[in-house]
Amino acid sequence: MIEKIRCKWCVGIPIYEEYHDQEWGVPIFDDQKLFEFLILETFQAGLSWITILKKRENFRLAFDDFNYSKIALYSEEKIQELMQNAGIIRNQLKIRSAVSNAVSFIKIQEEYGSFSNYIWGFIDGKPIINSPKTIKEIPATSPISDKISKDLKKRGFKFVGSTVIYAHMQATGMIDDHVEDCWKRN
């Protein structure tokens, strides 16, 4: 059996390899999935992505399958319940931001018809295909992630700095940063 050549950041860790092979860089236009990745990326801020991947199912259960309509209505009691949930990242500011981000997410849907229309509109609905030779050539931010971050913050979103947004763009296929020799590139 021939071993697949992958981006080096995921090699040797099965959960990372599966995420890389099945999700990372695949264009997502579904609002529910875009919200899921947005929530996961905001919780990842300051942590490693593998920490989030390992807790992803716990997040899914704790946050009602990432149903932004339900999350937008979370009570103080629900927030306190989440603060006691050892299966997720128990950062009060991030938990509260998930609720306020859900509210802001819905406002964008009302304005643009969908969050997908809004976010993909920054790149005219077509993925940006980069051609990094190595992972060292992959940036942490870009002028577009700066612009989206600034706009989201203006709309009330929290934990959406340019690095978080660039990672969100990679995760949701808005940017393809697979290295040249990766099987996903070819």
Coordinates of C-alpha atoms in Angstrom, one line a residue:
M1 CA 0.0 0.0 0.0
I2 CA 1.3 3.4 -1.0
E3 CA 1.3 5.9 1.9
K4 CA -0.5 9.2 1.1
I5 CA 1.7 12.3 1.2
R6 CA 0.0 14.9 3.5
C7 CA 0.7 18.3 4.8
K8 CA 3.3 17.8 7.5
W9 CA 1.2 19.4 10.3
C10 CA -1.1 16.4 10.5
V11 CA 1.2 13.5 9.8
G12 CA 1.3 10.7 12.4
I13 CA -1.7 11.7 14.4
P14 CA -4.8 9.8 13.2
I15 CA -7.4 12.4 14.3
Y16 CA -5.4 15.1 12.5
E17 CA -4.9 13.0 9.4
E18 CA -8.6 12.2 9.2
Y19 CA -9.5 15.9 9.6
H20 CA -6.9 16.9 7.0
D21 CA -8.1 14.2 4.5
Q22 CA -11.8 14.8 4.9
E23 CA -12.5 18.4 6.0
W24 CA -9.6 20.8 5.9
G25 CA -9.7 23.0 2.8
V26 CA -13.0 21.5 1.5
P27 CA -15.4 24.4 0.6
I28 CA -18.4 24.7 2.9
F29 CA -21.4 26.8 2.0
D30 CA -23.8 25.5 4.7
D31 CA -24.5 28.0 7.4
Q32 CA -24.7 25.3 10.1
K33 CA -21.3 24.0 9.3
L34 CA -19.8 27.5 8.9
F35 CA -21.1 28.3 12.4
E36 CA -19.7 25.1 13.9
F37 CA -16.3 25.9 12.6
L38 CA -16.6 29.5 13.7
I39 CA -17.4 28.4 17.3
L40 CA -14.6 25.8 17.3
E41 CA -12.1 28.3 15.9
T42 CA -13.0 30.9 18.6
F43 CA -12.6 28.3 21.3
Q44 CA -9.2 27.3 19.8
A45 CA -7.8 30.9 20.2
G46 CA -4.6 30.5 22.2
L47 CA -4.8 26.7 22.1
S48 CA -3.9 23.9 19.7
W49 CA -6.3 22.7 17.1
I50 CA -5.9 19.1 18.2
T51 CA -7.2 20.0 21.7
I52 CA -10.4 21.2 19.9
L53 CA -10.6 18.2 17.6
K54 CA -10.4 15.9 20.6
K55 CA -13.3 17.7 22.3
R56 CA -15.4 18.3 19.2
E57 CA -18.1 15.8 20.0
N58 CA -18.3 17.2 23.6
F59 CA -18.8 20.7 22.1
R60 CA -21.4 19.3 19.7
L61 CA -23.4 17.8 22.7
A62 CA -22.8 20.8 25.0
F63 CA -23.8 23.4 22.3
D64 CA -27.0 21.7 20.9
D65 CA -25.3 20.4 17.8
F66 CA -24.1 24.0 17.1
N67 CA -27.7 25.2 16.5
Y68 CA -27.1 28.9 16.5
S69 CA -30.8 29.6 16.9
K70 CA -30.8 27.8 20.3
I71 CA -27.4 29.1 21.3
A72 CA -28.5 32.7 20.7
L73 CA -31.2 32.1 23.4
Y74 CA -29.0 30.5 26.1
S75 CA -29.8 31.7 29.6
E76 CA -27.4 32.5 32.4
E77 CA -28.3 29.1 33.9
K78 CA -27.2 27.4 30.6
I79 CA -24.0 29.4 30.6
Q80 CA -23.2 28.3 34.2
E81 CA -24.0 24.7 33.2
L82 CA -21.4 25.0 30.3
M83 CA -18.9 26.4 32.8
Q84 CA -19.1 23.1 34.7
N85 CA -18.8 20.9 31.6
A86 CA -15.3 19.3 31.8
G87 CA -15.7 18.0 28.2
I88 CA -15.3 21.5 26.7
I89 CA -13.0 24.5 27.1
R90 CA -14.5 26.2 30.2
N91 CA -13.5 29.7 29.4
Q92 CA -16.3 32.0 30.5
L93 CA -15.5 34.7 28.0
K94 CA -15.4 32.2 25.1
I95 CA -18.7 30.6 26.3
R96 CA -20.4 34.0 26.5
S97 CA -18.9 34.9 23.1
A98 CA -20.5 31.8 21.6
V99 CA -23.9 33.1 22.6
S100 CA -23.3 36.7 21.4
N101 CA -21.7 35.4 18.2
A102 CA -24.8 33.3 17.6
V103 CA -26.9 36.5 17.9
S104 CA -24.6 38.4 15.5
F105 CA -24.6 35.4 13.1
I106 CA -28.4 35.5 12.8
K107 CA -28.3 39.2 12.2
I108 CA -25.9 38.6 9.3
Q109 CA -28.2 35.9 7.9
E110 CA -31.1 38.4 8.0
E111 CA -29.0 41.0 6.2
Y112 CA -27.4 38.8 3.6
G113 CA -29.9 35.9 3.2
S114 CA -27.2 33.6 4.7
F115 CA -23.9 33.7 6.5
S116 CA -22.4 31.9 3.6
N117 CA -23.4 34.7 1.2
Y118 CA -21.7 37.2 3.6
I119 CA -18.5 35.4 4.3
W120 CA -17.9 34.0 0.8
G121 CA -18.7 37.4 -0.6
F122 CA -15.3 38.6 0.6
I123 CA -13.7 36.3 -2.0
D124 CA -16.4 36.4 -4.7
G125 CA -17.6 32.9 -3.8
K126 CA -14.4 31.2 -5.1
P127 CA -11.7 29.6 -3.0
I128 CA -8.3 31.2 -2.9
I129 CA -5.8 28.6 -4.0
N130 CA -2.3 29.2 -2.5
S131 CA 0.7 27.1 -3.6
P132 CA 2.9 26.8 -0.5
K133 CA 5.9 24.5 -1.0
T134 CA 6.2 23.9 2.7
I135 CA 4.1 24.6 5.8
K136 CA 6.6 27.4 6.7
E137 CA 5.2 29.3 3.7
I138 CA 1.6 29.2 5.0
P139 CA 0.8 32.5 6.7
A140 CA -1.2 33.0 9.9
T141 CA -3.2 35.9 8.5
S142 CA -3.8 37.7 5.2
P143 CA -5.2 41.0 4.1
I144 CA -8.6 39.3 3.5
S145 CA -8.7 37.7 7.0
D146 CA -7.8 41.1 8.4
K147 CA -10.7 42.6 6.6
I148 CA -13.2 39.9 7.6
S149 CA -12.0 40.1 11.2
K150 CA -12.5 43.8 11.3
D151 CA -16.0 43.6 9.8
L152 CA -17.1 40.8 12.2
K153 CA -15.8 42.7 15.2
K154 CA -17.7 45.8 14.0
R155 CA -20.8 43.5 13.9
G156 CA -20.3 42.5 17.5
F157 CA -18.4 39.2 17.1
K158 CA -15.8 38.3 19.7
F159 CA -12.6 36.1 19.5
V160 CA -12.5 36.7 15.8
G161 CA -9.0 38.1 15.3
S162 CA -7.3 37.8 12.0
T163 CA -5.5 34.5 12.9
V164 CA -8.8 32.9 14.0
I165 CA -10.4 34.0 10.8
Y166 CA -7.6 32.8 8.6
A167 CA -7.8 29.4 10.3
H168 CA -11.6 29.5 9.7
M169 CA -11.0 30.2 6.1
Q170 CA -8.7 27.3 5.8
A171 CA -11.0 24.9 7.6
T172 CA -14.0 25.9 5.5
G173 CA -12.2 25.8 2.2
M174 CA -12.2 29.5 1.5
I175 CA -8.4 29.2 1.3
D176 CA -6.6 26.1 0.1
D177 CA -3.2 25.9 1.8
H178 CA -2.4 22.3 1.1
V179 CA 1.3 22.1 0.3
E180 CA 2.4 21.2 -3.3
D181 CA 3.2 17.6 -2.7
C182 CA 0.1 16.8 -0.6
W183 CA -2.3 14.3 -2.1
K184 CA -5.2 16.8 -1.5
R185 CA -3.5 19.3 -3.8
N186 CA -3.1 16.7 -6.5

